[in-house]
PDB file of C-alpha atoms in Angstrom:
ATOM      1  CA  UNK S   1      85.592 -21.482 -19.017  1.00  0.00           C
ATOM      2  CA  UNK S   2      84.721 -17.889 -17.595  1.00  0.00           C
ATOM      3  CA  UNK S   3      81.733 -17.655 -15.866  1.00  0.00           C
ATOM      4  CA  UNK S   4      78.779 -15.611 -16.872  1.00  0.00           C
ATOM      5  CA  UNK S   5      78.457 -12.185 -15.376  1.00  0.00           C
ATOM      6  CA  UNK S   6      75.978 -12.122 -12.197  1.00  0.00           C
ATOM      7  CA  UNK S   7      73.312  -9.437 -11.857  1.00  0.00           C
ATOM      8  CA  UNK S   8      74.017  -8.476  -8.607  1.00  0.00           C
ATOM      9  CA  UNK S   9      77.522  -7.851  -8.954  1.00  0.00           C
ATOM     10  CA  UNK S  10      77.105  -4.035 -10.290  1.00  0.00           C
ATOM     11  CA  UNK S  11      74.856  -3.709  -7.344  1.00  0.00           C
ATOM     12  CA  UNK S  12      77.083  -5.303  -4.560  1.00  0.00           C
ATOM     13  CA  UNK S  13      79.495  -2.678  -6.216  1.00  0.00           C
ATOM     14  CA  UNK S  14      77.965   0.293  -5.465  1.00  0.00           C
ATOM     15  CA  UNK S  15      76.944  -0.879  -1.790  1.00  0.00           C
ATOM     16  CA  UNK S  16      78.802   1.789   0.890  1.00  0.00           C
ATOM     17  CA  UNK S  17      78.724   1.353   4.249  1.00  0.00           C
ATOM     18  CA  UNK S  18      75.937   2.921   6.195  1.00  0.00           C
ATOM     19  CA  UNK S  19      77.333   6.421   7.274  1.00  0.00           C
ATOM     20  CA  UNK S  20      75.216   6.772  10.800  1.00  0.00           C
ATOM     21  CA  UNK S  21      71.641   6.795  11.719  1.00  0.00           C
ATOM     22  CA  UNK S  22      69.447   8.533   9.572  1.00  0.00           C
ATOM     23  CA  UNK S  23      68.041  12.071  11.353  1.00  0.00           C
ATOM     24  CA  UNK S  24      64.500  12.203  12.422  1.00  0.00           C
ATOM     25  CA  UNK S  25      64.077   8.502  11.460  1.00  0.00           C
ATOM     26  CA  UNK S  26      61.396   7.613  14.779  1.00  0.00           C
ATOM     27  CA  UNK S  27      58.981  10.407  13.313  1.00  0.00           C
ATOM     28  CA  UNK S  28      59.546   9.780   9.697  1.00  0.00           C
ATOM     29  CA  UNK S  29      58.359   6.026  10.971  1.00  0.00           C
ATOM     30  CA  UNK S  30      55.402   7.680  12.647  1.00  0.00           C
ATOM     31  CA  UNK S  31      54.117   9.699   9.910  1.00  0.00           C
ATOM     32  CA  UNK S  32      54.009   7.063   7.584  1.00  0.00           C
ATOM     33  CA  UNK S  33      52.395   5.204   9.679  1.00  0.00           C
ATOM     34  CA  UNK S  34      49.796   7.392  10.570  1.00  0.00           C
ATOM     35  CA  UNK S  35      49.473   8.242   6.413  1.00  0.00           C
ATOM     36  CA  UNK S  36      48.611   4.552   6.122  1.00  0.00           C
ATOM     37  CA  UNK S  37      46.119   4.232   8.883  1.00  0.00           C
ATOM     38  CA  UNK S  38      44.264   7.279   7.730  1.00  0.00           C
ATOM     39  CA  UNK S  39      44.191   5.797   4.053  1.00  0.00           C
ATOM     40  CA  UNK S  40      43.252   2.212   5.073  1.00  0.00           C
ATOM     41  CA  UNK S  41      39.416   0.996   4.953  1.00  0.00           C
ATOM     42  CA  UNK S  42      38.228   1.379   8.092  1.00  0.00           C
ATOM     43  CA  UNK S  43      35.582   2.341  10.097  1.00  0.00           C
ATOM     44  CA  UNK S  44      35.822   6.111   9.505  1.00  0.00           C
ATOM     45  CA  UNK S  45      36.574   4.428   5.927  1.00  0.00           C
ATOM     46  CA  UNK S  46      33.328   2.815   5.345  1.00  0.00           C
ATOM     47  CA  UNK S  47      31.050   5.377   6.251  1.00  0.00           C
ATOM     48  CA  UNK S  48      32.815   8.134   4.263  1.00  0.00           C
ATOM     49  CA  UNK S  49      32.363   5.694   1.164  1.00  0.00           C
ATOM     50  CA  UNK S  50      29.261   5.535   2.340  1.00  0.00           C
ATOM     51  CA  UNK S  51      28.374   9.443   2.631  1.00  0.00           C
ATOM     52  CA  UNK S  52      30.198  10.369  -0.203  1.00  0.00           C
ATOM     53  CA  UNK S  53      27.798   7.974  -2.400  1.00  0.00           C
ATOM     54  CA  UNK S  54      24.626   9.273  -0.495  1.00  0.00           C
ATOM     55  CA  UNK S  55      25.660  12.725  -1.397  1.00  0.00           C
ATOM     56  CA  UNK S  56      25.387  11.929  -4.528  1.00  0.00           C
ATOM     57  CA  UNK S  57      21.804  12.867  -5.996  1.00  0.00           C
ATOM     58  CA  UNK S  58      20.785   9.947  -7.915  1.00  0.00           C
ATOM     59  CA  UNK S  59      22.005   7.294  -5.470  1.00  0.00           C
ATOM     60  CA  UNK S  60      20.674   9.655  -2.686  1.00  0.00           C
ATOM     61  CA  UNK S  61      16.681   9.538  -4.699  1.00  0.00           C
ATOM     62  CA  UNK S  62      17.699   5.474  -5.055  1.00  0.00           C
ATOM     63  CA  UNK S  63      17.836   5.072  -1.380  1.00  0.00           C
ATOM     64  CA  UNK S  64      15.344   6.928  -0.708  1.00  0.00           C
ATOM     65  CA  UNK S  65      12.746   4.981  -2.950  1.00  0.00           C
ATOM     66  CA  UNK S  66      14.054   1.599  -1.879  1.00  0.00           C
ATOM     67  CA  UNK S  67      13.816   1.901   1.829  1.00  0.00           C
ATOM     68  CA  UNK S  68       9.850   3.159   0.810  1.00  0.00           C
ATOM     69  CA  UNK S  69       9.875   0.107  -1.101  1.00  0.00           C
ATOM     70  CA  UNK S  70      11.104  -2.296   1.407  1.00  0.00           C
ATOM     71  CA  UNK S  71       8.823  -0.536   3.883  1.00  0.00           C
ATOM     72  CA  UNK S  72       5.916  -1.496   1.700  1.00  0.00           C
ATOM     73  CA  UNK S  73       7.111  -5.010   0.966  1.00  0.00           C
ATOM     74  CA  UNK S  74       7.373  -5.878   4.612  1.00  0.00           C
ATOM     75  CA  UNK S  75       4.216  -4.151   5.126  1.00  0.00           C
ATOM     76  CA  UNK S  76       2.451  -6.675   2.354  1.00  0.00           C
ATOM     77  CA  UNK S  77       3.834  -9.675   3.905  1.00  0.00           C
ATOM     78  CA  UNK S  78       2.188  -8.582   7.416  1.00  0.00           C
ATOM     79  CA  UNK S  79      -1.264  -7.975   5.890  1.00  0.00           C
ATOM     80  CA  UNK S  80      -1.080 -11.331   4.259  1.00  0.00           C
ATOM     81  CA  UNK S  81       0.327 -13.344   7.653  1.00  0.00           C
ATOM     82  CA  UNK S  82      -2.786 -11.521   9.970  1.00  0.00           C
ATOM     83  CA  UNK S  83      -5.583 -11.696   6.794  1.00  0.00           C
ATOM     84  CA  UNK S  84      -4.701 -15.333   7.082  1.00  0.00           C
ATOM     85  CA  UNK S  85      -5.077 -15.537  10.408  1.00  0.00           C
ATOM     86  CA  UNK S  86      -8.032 -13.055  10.683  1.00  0.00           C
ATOM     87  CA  UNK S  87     -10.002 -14.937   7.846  1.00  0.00           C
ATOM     88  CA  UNK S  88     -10.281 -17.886   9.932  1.00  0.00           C
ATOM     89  CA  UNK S  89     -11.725 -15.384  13.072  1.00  0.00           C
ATOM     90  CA  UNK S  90     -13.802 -13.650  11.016  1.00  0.00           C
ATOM     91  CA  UNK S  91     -15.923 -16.717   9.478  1.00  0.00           C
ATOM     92  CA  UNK S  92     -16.150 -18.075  13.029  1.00  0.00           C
ATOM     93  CA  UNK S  93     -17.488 -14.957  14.815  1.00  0.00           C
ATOM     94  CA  UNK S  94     -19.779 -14.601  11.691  1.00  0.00           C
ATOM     95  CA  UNK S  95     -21.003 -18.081  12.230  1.00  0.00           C
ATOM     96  CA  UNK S  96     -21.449 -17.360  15.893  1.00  0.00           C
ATOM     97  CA  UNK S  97     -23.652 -14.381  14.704  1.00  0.00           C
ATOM     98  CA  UNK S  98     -26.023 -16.040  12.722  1.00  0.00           C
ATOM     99  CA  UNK S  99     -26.544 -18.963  14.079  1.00  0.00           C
ATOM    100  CA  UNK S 100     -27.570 -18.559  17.733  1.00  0.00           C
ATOM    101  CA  UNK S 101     -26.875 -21.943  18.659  1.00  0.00           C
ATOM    102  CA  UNK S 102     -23.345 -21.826  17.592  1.00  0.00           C
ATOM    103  CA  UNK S 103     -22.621 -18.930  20.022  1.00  0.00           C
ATOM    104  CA  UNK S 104     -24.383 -20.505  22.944  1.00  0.00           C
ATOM    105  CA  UNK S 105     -22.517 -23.349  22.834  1.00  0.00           C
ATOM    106  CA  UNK S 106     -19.537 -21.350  22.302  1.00  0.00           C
ATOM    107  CA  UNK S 107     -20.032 -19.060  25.583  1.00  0.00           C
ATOM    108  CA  UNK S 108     -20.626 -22.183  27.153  1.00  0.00           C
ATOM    109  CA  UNK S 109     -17.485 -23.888  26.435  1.00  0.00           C
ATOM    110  CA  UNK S 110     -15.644 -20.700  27.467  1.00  0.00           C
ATOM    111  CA  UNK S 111     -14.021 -21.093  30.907  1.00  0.00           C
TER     112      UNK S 111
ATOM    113  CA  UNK V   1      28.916  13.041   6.801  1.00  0.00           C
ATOM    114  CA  UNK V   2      26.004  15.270   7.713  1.00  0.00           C
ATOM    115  CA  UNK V   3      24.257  15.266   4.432  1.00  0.00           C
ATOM    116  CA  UNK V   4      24.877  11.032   4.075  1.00  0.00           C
ATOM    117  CA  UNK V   5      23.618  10.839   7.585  1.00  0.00           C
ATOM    118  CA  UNK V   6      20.722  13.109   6.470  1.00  0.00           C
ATOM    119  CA  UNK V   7      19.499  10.768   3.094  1.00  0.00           C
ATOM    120  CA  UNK V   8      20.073   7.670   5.559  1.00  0.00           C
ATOM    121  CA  UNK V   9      17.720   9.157   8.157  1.00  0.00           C
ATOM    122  CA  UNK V  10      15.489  10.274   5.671  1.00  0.00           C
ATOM    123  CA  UNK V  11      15.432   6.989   3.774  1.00  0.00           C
ATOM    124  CA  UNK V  12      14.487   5.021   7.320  1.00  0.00           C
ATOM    125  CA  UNK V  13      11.716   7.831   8.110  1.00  0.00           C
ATOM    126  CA  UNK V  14      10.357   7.595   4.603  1.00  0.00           C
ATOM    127  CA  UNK V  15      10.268   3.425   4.614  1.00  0.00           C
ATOM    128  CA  UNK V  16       8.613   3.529   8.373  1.00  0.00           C
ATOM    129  CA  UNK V  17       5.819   6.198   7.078  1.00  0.00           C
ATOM    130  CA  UNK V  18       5.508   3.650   4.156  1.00  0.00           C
ATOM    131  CA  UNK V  19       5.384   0.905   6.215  1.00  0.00           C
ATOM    132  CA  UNK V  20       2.636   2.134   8.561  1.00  0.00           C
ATOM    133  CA  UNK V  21       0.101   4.131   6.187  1.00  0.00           C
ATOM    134  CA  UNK V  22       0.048   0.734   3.985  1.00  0.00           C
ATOM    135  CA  UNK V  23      -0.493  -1.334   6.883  1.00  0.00           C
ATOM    136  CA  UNK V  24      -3.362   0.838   8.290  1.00  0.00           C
ATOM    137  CA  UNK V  25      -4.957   1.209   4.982  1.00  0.00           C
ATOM    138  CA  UNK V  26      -5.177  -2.307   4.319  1.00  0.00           C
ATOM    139  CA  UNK V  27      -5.676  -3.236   8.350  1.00  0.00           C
ATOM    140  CA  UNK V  28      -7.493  -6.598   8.735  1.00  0.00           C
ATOM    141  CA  UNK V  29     -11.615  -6.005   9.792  1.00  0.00           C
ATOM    142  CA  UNK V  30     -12.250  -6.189  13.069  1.00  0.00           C
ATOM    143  CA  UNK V  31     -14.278  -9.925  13.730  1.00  0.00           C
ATOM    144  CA  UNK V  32     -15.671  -8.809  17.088  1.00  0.00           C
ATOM    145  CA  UNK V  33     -18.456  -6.259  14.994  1.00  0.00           C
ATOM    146  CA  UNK V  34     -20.565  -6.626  12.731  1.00  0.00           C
ATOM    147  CA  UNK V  35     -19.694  -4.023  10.927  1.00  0.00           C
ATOM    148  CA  UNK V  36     -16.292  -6.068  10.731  1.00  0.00           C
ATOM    149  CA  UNK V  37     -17.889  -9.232   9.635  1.00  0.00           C
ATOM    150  CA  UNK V  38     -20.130  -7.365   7.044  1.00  0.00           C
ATOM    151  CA  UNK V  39     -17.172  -5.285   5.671  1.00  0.00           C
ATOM    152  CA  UNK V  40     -15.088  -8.534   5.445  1.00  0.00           C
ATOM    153  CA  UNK V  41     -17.825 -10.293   3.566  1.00  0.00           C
ATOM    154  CA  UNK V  42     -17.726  -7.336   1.698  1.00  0.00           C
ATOM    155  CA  UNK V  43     -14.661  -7.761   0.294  1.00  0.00           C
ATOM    156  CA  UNK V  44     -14.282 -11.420   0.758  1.00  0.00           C
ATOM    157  CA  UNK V  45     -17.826 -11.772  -2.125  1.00  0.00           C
ATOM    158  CA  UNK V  46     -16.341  -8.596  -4.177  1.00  0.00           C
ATOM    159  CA  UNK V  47     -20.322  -7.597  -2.915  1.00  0.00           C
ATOM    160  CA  UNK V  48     -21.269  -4.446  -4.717  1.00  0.00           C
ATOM    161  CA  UNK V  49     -22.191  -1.375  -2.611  1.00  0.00           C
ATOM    162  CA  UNK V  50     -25.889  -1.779  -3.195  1.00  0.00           C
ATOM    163  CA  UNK V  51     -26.001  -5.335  -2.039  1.00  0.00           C
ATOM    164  CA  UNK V  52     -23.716  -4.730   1.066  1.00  0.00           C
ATOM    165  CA  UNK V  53     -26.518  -1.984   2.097  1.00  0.00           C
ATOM    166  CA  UNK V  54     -28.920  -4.543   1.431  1.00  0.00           C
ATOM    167  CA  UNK V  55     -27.339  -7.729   3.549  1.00  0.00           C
ATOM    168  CA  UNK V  56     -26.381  -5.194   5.926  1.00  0.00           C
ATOM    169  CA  UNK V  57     -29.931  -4.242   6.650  1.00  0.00           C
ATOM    170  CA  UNK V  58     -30.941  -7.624   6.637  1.00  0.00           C
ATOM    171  CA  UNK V  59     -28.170  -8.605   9.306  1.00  0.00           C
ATOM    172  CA  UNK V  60     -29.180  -5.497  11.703  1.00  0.00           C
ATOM    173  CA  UNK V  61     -32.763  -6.311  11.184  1.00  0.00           C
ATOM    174  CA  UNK V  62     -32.068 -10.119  12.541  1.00  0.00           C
ATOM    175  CA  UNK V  63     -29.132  -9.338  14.796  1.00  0.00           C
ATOM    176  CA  UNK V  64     -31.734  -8.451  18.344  1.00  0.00           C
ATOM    177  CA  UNK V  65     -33.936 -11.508  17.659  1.00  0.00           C
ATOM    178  CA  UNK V  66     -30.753 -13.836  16.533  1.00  0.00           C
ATOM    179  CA  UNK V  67     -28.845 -12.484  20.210  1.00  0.00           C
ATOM    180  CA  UNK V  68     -31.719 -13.308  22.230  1.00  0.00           C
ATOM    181  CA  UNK V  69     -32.664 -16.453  20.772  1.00  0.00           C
ATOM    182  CA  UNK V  70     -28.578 -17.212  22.058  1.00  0.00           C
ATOM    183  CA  UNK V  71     -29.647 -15.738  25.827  1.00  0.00           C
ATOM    184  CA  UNK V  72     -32.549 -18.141  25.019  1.00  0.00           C
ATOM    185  CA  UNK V  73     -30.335 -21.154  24.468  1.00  0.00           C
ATOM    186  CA  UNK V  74     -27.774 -19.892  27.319  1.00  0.00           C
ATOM    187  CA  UNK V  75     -31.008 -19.661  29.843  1.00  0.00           C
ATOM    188  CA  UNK V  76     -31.883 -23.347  28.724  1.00  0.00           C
ATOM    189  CA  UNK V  77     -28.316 -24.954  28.701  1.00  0.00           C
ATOM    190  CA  UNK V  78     -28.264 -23.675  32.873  1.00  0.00           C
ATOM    191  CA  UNK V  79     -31.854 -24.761  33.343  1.00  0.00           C
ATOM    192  CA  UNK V  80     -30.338 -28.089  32.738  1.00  0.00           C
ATOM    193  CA  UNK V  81     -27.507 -27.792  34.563  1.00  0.00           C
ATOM    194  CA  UNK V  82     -29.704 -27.272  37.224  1.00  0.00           C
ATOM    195  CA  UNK V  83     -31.788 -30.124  36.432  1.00  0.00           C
ATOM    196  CA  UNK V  84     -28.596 -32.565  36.127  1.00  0.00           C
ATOM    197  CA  UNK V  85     -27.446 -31.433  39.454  1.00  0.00           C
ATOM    198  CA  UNK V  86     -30.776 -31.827  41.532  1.00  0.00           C
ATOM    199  CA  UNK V  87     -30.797 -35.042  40.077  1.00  0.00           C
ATOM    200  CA  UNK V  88     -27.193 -35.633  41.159  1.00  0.00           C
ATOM    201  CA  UNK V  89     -27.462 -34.484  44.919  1.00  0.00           C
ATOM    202  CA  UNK V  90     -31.576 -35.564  45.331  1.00  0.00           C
ATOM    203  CA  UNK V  91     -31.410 -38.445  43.283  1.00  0.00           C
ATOM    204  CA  UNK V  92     -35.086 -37.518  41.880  1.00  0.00           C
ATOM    205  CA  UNK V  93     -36.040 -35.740  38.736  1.00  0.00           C
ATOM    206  CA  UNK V  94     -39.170 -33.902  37.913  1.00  0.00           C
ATOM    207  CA  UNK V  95     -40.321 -35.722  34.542  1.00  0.00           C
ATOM    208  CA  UNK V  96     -43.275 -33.042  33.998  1.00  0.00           C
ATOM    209  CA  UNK V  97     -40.638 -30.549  34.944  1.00  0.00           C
ATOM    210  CA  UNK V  98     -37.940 -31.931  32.585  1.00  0.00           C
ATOM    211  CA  UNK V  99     -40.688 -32.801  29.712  1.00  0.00           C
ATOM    212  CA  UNK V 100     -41.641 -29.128  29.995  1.00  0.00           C
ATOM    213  CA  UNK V 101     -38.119 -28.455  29.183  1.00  0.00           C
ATOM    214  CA  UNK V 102     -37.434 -30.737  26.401  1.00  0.00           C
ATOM    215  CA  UNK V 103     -40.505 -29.375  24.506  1.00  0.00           C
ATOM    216  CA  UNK V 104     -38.672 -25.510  25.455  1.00  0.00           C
ATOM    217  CA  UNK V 105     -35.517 -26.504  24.419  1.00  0.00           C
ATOM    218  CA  UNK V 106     -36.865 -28.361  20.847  1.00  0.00           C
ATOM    219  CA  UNK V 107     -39.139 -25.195  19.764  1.00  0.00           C
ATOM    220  CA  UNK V 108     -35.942 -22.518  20.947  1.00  0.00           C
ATOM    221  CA  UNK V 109     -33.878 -25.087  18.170  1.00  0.00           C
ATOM    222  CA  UNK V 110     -36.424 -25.140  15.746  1.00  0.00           C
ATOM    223  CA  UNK V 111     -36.849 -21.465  15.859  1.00  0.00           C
ATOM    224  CA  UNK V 112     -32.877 -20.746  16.137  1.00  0.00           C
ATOM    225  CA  UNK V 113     -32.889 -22.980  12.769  1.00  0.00           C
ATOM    226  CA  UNK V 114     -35.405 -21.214  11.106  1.00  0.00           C
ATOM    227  CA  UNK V 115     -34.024 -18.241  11.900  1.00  0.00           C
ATOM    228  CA  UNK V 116     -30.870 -18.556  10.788  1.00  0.00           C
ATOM    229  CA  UNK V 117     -32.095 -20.337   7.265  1.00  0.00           C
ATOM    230  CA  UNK V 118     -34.370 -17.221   6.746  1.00  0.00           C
ATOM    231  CA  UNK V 119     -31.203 -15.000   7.003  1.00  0.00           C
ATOM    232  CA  UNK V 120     -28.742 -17.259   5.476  1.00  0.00           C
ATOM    233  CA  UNK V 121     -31.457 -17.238   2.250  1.00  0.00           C
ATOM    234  CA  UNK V 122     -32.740 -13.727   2.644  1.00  0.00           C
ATOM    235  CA  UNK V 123     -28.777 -12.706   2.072  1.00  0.00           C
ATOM    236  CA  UNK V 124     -28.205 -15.189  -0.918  1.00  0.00           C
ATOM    237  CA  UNK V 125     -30.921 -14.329  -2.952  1.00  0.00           C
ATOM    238  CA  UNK V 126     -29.090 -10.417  -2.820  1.00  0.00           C
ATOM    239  CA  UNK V 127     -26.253 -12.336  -4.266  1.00  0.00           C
ATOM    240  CA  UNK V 128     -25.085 -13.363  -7.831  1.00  0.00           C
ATOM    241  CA  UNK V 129     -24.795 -17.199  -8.661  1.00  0.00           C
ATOM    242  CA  UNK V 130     -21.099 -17.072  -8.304  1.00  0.00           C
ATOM    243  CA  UNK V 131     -20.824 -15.252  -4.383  1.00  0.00           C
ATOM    244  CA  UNK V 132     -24.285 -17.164  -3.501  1.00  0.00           C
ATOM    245  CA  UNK V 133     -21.764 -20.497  -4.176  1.00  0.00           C
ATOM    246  CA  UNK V 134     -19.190 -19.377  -1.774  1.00  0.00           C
ATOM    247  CA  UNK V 135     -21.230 -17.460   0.908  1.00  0.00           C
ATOM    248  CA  UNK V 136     -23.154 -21.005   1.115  1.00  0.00           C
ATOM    249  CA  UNK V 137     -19.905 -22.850   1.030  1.00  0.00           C
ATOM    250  CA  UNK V 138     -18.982 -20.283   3.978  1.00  0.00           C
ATOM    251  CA  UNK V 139     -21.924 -20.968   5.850  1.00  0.00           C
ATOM    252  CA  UNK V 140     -22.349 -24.791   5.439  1.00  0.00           C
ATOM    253  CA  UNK V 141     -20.322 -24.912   8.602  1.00  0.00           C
ATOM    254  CA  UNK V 142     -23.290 -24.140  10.502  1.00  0.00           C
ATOM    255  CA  UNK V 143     -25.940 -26.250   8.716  1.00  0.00           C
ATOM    256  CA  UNK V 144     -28.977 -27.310  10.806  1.00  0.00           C
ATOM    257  CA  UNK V 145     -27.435 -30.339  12.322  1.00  0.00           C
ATOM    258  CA  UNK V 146     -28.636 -32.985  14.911  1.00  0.00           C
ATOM    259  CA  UNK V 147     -27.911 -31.594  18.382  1.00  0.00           C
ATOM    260  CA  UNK V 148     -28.772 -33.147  21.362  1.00  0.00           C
ATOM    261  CA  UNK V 149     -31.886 -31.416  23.063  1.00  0.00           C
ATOM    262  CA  UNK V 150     -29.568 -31.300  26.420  1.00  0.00           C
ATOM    263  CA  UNK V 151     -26.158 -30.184  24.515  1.00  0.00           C
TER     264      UNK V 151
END
């Protein structure tokens, strides 16, 4: 029974031996190397993304307004933590102010 | 780069300005003045501007008597200090001395009361039913209470 005819055989045929190094293989290495480095994500990688996107117009008006935006979020949040706070000053030194004996005993207690 | 590094600066700058004129504009009052404490009742009652002119007045108009009825009550608390000590370190106590002082002490009270409930009113009545409820609720905490004559 002959056996079936193997893929690789047409291949294995037209295998030569090698004739030599190649010429200018080191810098050939070297320069596709360095074509891969310069195309890989990094560093210098991110913040191009990142400027060419920012150069953009639209995203550049988008950024703009969010960072005023988060600005005036975080600026809300620290009204409300020292309103909350202040309330509770407030009502005491207006306690203190009308009510004479309050603030005596207050100054009193006072180290 | 320089035009992305431009929009990020500018972004950062423009959330920082944001940041700041909000906070100032909406600053907390200032509880040491009583310009504070009136502006905070202000906008704590929702007071309209005619009635915060009008408690306002009636605050400055009680504020001199109200701080030196306080001097009055400071000048009393060290009167008996002194009175506690002598009787510490002498062992006696002047009883005409010391009933002078209790009688003092209970007419400074009864005035610093009356005072106070003449103010506290005076400012209700410029208020509606509704900020009348919670300036009272405000100032319950200092309801005429029984204090000690020597406290």
């Amino acid at each position: 029974m002959p056996n079936p005819p193997d893929p690789l055989d047409p291949l294995l045929d037209r295998w030569t031996e090698p004739k030599g190094p190649v010429p200018n293989l080191a810098p050939e290495v070297w320069r596709r190397i360095a074509h891969e480095e310069r195309n890989a994500p990094g560093i210098g990688g991110i913040w191009g993304e990142l400027d060419s996107w920012l150069s953009r117009p639209p995203f550049a008006a988008l950024f703009v307004t969010s960072c005023a935006l988060l600005g005036l979020f975080l600026a809300e949040v620290r009204v409300n933590r020292q309103q909350r706070v202040q309330s509770a000053v407030l009502v005491r030194s207006y306690l203190q102010l009308i009510d004479p004996l309050l603030k005596a005993n207050t100054v009193a207690k006072m180290p | 780069m320089r035009r992305g590094g431009f929009i990020l600066l500018l972004g950062l700058a423009v959330g920082i300005a944001a940041h700041v004129v909000y906070f100032n504009v909406h600053k907390p009052y200032d509880a040491g003045t009583l310009d504070g404490q009136l502006a905070w009742m202000k906008s704590e009652l929702q007071l309209s501007d005619a009635q915060f002119a009008r408690i306002k007045e009636l605050h400055e108009a009680s504020s001199p008597r109200l701080r030196a009825l306080a001097a009055q009550v400071s000048q009393m608390q060290a009167e008996f200090v002194a009175f506690e000590n002598t009787r510490r370190t002498s062992d006696r106590v002047d009883f005409i001395e010391f009933a002078r002082f209790v009688e003092v002490r209970r007419n400074i009270d009864r005035e610093c009361l009356d005072s106070t409930r003449r103010l506290v009113m005076a400012a209700a009545n410029e208020m509606t039913e509704s900020q009348r409820e919670q300036y009272l609720g405000i100032v319950s905490a200092t309801a005429p209470q029984a204090r000690p004559l020597t406290n």
